[in-house]
PDB file of C-alpha atoms in Angstrom:
ATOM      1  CA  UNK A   1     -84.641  86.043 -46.806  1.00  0.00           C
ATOM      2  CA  UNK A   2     -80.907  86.521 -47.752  1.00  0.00           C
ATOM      3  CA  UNK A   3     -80.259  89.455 -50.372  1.00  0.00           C
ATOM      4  CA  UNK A   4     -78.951  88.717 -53.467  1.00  0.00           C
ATOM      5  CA  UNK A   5     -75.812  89.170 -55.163  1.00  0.00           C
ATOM      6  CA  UNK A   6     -76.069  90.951 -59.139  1.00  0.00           C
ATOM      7  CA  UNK A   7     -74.791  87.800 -59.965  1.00  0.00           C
ATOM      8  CA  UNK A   8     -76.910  85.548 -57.768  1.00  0.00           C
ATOM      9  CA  UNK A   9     -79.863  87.615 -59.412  1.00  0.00           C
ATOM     10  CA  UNK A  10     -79.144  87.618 -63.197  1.00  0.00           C
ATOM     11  CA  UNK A  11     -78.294  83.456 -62.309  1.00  0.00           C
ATOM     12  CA  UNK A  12     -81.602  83.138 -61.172  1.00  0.00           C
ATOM     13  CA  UNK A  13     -83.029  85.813 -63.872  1.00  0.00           C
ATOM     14  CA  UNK A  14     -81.622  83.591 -67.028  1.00  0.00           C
ATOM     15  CA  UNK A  15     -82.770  80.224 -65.158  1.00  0.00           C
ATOM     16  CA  UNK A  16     -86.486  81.131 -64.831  1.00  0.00           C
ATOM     17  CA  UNK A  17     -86.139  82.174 -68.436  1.00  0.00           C
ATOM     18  CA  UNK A  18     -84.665  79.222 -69.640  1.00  0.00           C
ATOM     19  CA  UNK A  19     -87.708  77.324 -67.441  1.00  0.00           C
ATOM     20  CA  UNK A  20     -91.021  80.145 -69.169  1.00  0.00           C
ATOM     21  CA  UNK A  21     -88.683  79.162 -72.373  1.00  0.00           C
ATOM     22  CA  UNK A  22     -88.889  75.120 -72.388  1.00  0.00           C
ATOM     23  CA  UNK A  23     -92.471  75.686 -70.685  1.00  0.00           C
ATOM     24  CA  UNK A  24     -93.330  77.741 -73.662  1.00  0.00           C
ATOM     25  CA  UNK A  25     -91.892  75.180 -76.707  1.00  0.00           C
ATOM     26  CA  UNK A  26     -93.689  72.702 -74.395  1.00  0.00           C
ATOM     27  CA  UNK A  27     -97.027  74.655 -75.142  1.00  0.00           C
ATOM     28  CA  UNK A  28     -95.846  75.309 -78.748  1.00  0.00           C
ATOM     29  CA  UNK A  29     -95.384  71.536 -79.270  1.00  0.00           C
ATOM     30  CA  UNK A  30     -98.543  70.844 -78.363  1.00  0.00           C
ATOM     31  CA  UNK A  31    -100.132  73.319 -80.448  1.00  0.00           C
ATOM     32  CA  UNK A  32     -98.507  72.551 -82.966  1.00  0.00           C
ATOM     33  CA  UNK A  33     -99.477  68.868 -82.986  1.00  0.00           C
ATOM     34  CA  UNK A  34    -102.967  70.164 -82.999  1.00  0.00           C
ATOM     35  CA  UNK A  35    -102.394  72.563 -85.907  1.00  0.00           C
ATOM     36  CA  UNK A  36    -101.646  70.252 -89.173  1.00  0.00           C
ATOM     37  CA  UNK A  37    -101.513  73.456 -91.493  1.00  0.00           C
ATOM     38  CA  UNK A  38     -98.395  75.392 -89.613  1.00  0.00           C
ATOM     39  CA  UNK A  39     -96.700  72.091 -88.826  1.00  0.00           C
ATOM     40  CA  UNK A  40     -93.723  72.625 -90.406  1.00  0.00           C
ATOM     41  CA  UNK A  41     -93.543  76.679 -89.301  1.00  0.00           C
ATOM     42  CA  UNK A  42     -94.429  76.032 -85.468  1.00  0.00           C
ATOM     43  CA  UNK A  43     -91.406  72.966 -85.697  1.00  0.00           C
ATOM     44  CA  UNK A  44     -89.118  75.640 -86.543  1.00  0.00           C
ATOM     45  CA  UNK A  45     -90.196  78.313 -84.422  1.00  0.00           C
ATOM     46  CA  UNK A  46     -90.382  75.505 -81.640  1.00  0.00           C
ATOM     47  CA  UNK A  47     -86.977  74.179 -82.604  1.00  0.00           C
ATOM     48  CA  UNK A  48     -85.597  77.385 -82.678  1.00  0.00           C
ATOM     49  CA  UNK A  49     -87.508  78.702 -79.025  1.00  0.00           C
ATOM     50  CA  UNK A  50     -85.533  75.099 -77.578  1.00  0.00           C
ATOM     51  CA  UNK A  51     -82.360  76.186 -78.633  1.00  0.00           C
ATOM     52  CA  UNK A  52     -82.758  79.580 -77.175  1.00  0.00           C
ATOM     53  CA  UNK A  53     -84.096  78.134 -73.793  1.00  0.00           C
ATOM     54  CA  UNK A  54     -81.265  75.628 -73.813  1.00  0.00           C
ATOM     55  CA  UNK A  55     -78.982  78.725 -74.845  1.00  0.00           C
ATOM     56  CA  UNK A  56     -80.187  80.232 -71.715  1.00  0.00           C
ATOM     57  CA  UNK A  57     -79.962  77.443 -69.390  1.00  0.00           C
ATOM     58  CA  UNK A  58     -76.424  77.333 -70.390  1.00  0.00           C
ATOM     59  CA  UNK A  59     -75.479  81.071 -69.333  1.00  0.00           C
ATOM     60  CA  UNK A  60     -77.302  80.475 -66.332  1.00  0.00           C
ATOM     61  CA  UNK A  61     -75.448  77.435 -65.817  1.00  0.00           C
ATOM     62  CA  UNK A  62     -72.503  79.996 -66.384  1.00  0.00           C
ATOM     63  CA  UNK A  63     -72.878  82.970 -64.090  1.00  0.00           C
ATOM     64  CA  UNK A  64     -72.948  80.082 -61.615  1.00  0.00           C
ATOM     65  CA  UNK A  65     -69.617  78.733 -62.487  1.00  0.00           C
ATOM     66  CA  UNK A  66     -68.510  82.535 -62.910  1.00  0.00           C
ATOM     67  CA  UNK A  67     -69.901  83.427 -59.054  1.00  0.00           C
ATOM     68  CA  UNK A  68     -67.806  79.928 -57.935  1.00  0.00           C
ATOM     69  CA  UNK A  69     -64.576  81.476 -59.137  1.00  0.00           C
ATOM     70  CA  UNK A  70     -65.537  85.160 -57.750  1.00  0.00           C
ATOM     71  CA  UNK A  71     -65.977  84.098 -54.367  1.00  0.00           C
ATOM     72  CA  UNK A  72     -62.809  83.214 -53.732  1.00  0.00           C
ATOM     73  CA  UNK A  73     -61.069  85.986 -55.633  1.00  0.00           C
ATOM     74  CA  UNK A  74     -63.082  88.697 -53.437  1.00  0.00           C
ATOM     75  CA  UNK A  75     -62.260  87.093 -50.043  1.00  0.00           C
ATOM     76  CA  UNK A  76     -58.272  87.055 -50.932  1.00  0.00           C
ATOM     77  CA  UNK A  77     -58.954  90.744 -51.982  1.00  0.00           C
ATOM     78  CA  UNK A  78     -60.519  91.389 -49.312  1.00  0.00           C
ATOM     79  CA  UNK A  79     -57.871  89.843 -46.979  1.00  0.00           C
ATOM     80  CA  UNK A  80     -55.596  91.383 -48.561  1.00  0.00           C
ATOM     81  CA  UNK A  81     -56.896  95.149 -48.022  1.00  0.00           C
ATOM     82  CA  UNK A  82     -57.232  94.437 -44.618  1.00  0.00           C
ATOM     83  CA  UNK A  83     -53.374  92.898 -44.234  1.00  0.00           C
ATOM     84  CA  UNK A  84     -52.672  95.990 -46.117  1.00  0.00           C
ATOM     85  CA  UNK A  85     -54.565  98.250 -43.723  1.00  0.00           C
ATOM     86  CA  UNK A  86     -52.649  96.638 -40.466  1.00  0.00           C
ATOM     87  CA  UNK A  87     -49.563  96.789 -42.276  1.00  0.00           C
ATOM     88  CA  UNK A  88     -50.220 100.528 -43.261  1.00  0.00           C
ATOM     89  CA  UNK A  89     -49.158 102.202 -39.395  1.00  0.00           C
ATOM     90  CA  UNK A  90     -46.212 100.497 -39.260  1.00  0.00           C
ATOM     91  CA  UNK A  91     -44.536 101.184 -42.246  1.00  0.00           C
ATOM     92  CA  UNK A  92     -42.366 104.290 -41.256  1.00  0.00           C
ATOM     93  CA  UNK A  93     -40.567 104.480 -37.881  1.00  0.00           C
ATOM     94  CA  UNK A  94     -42.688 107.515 -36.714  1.00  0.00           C
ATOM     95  CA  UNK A  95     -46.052 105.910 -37.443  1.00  0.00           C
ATOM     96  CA  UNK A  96     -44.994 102.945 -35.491  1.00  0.00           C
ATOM     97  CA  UNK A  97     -44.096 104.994 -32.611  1.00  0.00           C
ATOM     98  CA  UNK A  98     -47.280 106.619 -32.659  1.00  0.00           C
ATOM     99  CA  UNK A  99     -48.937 103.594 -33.272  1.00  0.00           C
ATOM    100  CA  UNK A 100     -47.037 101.463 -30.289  1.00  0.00           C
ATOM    101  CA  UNK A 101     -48.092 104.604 -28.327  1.00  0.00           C
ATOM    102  CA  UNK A 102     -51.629 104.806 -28.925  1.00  0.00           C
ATOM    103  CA  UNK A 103     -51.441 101.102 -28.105  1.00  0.00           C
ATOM    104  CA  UNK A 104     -49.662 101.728 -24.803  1.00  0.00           C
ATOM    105  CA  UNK A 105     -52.320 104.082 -23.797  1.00  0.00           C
ATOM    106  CA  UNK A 106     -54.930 102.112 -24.702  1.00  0.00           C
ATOM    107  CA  UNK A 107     -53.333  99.177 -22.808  1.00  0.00           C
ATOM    108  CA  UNK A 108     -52.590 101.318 -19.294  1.00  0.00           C
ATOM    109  CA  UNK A 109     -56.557 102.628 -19.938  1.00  0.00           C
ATOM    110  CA  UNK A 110     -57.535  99.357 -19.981  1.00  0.00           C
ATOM    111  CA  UNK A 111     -55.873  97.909 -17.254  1.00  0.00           C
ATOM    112  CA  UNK A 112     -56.997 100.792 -14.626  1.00  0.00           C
ATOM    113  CA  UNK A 113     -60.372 100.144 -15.923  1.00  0.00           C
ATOM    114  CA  UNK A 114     -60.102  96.415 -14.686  1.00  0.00           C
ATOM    115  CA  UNK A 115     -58.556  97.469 -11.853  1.00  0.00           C
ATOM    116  CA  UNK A 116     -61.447  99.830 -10.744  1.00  0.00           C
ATOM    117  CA  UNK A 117     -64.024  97.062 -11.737  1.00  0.00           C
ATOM    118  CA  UNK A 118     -62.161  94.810  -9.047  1.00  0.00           C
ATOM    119  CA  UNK A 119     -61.818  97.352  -6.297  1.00  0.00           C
ATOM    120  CA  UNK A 120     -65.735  97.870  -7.040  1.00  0.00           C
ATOM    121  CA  UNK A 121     -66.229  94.039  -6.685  1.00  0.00           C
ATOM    122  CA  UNK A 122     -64.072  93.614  -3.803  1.00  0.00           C
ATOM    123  CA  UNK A 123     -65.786  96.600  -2.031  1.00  0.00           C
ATOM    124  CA  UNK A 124     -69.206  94.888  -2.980  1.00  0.00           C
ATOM    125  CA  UNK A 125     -67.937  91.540  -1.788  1.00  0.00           C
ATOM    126  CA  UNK A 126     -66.873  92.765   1.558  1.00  0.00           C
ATOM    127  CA  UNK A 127     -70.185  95.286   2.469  1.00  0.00           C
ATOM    128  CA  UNK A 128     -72.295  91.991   1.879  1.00  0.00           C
ATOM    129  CA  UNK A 129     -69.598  89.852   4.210  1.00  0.00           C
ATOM    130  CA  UNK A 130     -69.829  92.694   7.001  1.00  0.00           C
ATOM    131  CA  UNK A 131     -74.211  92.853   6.399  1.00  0.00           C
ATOM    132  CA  UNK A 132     -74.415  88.874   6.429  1.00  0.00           C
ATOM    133  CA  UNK A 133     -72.168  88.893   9.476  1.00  0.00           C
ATOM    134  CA  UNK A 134     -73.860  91.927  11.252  1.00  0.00           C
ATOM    135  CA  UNK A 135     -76.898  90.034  10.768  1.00  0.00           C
ATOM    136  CA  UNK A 136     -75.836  86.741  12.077  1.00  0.00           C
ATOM    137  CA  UNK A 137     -74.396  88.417  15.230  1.00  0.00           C
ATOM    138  CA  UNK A 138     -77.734  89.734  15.935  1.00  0.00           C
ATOM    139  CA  UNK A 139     -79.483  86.798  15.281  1.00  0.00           C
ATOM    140  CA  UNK A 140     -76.853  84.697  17.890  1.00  0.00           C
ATOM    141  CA  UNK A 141     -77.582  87.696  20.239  1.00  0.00           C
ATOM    142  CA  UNK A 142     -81.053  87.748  19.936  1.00  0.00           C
ATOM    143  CA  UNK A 143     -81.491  84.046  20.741  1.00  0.00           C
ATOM    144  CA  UNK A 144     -78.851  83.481  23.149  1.00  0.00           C
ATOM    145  CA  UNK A 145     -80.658  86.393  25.205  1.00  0.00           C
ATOM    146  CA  UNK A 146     -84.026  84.548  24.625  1.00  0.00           C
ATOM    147  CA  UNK A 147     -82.237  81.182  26.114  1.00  0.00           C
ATOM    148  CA  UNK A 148     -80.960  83.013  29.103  1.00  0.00           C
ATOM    149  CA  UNK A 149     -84.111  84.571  30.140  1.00  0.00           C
ATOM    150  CA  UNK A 150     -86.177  81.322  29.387  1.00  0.00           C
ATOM    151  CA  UNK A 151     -83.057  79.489  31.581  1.00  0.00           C
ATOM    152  CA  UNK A 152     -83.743  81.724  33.972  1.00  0.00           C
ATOM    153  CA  UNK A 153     -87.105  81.747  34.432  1.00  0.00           C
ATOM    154  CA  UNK A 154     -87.188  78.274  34.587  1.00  0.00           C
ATOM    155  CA  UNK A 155     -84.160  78.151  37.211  1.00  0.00           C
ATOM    156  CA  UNK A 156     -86.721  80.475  39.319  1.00  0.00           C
ATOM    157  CA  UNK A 157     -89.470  78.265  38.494  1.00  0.00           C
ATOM    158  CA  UNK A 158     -87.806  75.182  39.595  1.00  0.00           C
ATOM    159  CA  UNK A 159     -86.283  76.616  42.799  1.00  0.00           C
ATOM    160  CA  UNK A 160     -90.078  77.758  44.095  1.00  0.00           C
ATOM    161  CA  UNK A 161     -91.161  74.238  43.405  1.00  0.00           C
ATOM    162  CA  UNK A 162     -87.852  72.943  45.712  1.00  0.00           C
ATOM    163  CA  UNK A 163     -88.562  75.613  48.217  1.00  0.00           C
ATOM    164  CA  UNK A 164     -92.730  74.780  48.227  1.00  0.00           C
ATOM    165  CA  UNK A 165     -91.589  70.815  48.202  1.00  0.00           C
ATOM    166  CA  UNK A 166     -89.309  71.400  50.937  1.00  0.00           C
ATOM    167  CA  UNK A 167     -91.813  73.601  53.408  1.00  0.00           C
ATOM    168  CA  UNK A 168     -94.251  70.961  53.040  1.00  0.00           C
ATOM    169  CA  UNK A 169     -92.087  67.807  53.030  1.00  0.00           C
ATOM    170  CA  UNK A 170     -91.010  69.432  56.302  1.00  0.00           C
ATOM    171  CA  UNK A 171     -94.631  70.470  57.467  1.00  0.00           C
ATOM    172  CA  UNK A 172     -95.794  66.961  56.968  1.00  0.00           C
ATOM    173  CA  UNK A 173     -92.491  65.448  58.716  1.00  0.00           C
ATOM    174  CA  UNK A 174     -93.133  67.641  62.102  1.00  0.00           C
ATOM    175  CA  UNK A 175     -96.886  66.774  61.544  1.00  0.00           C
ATOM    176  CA  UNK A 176     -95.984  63.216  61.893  1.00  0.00           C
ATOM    177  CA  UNK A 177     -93.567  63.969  64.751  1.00  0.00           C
ATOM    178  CA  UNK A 178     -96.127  65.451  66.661  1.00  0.00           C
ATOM    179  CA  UNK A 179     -98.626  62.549  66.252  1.00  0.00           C
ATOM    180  CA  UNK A 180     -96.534  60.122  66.835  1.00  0.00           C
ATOM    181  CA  UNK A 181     -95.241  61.663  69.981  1.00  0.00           C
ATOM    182  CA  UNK A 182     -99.104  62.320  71.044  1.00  0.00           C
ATOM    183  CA  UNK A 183    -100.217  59.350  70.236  1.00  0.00           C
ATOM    184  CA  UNK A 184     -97.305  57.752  72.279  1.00  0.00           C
ATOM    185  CA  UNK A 185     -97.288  60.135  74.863  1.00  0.00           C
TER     186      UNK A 185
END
């Protein structure tokens, strides 16, 4: 919950005592309708407790109208002080020189600070270029080394199976040759 300004508080102070106030003559009314021997003393006291409660409601109703009109007055104060404040440096020619100078400084302090941020981001930026490519490099390596041997193997496999084909494709052909040339001769 929000604090409360004095004003906010005494407000809300004179409003519940204008509402205990009505919700009192309220009780006293009917009391008094009850009571026929203090009629006419209880209206009073009852007309006089509604006044004060409507008396009440009324100042409450004017600390709000007073906070309204304070508002405004404290934030152009306000504004004002600080106007005042930024003003303040500037107002003699050696203050401003100080002033432009501490501003200098902290402009040149601020600008090698970005500048070291960026040569920390660049230097970031180009140790994960140099890992990512490293690593692709050995991955290519690594495979292209795994395709050669599995080319070759298969080269040497195929060649054997020529070279086995071939001895018995030409076993077979000097088989026949010699069959045929028995049988005929």
């Amino acid at each position: 919950m929000a604090t409360q300004t004095p004003t906010q508080r005494r407000a809300a102070a004179k409003k519940a005592a204008a509402t205990r106030k009505r919700n009192a003559s309220s009780a006293s009314a009917r009391s008094t309708s009850r009571s026929a021997r203090t009629t006419a003393r209880s209206a009073a006291t009852t007309a006089s407790t509604r006044t004060k409660a409507e008396a009440k409601g009324l100042q409450a109703l004017a600390l709000q109208a007073e906070r309204a009109v304070l508002i405004p007055v404290g934030a152009a104060l306000t504004a004002r002080d600080t106007v005042v404040e930024n003003v303040k440096p500037f107002t003699s020619r050696n203050t401003a020189e100080r002033e432009i100078t501490k501003l200098q400084k902290r402009v040149v302090t601020n600008l090698r600070k970005f500048e070291r941020r960026g040569t920390t981001a660049r230097n970031q930026l180009r140790r994960e270029l140099k890992r990512n490519r490293t690593q692709a490099e050995r991955f290519v390596r690594r495979n292209r080394r795994s395709i050669e041997s599995q080319v070759k193997t298969t080269r040497k496999d195929i060649e054997s199976q020529i070279k086995s084909a071939r001895s018995d494709f030409e076993r077979n052909a000097n088989e026949f040759v010699a069959n045929v040339t028995n049988g005929i001769g």
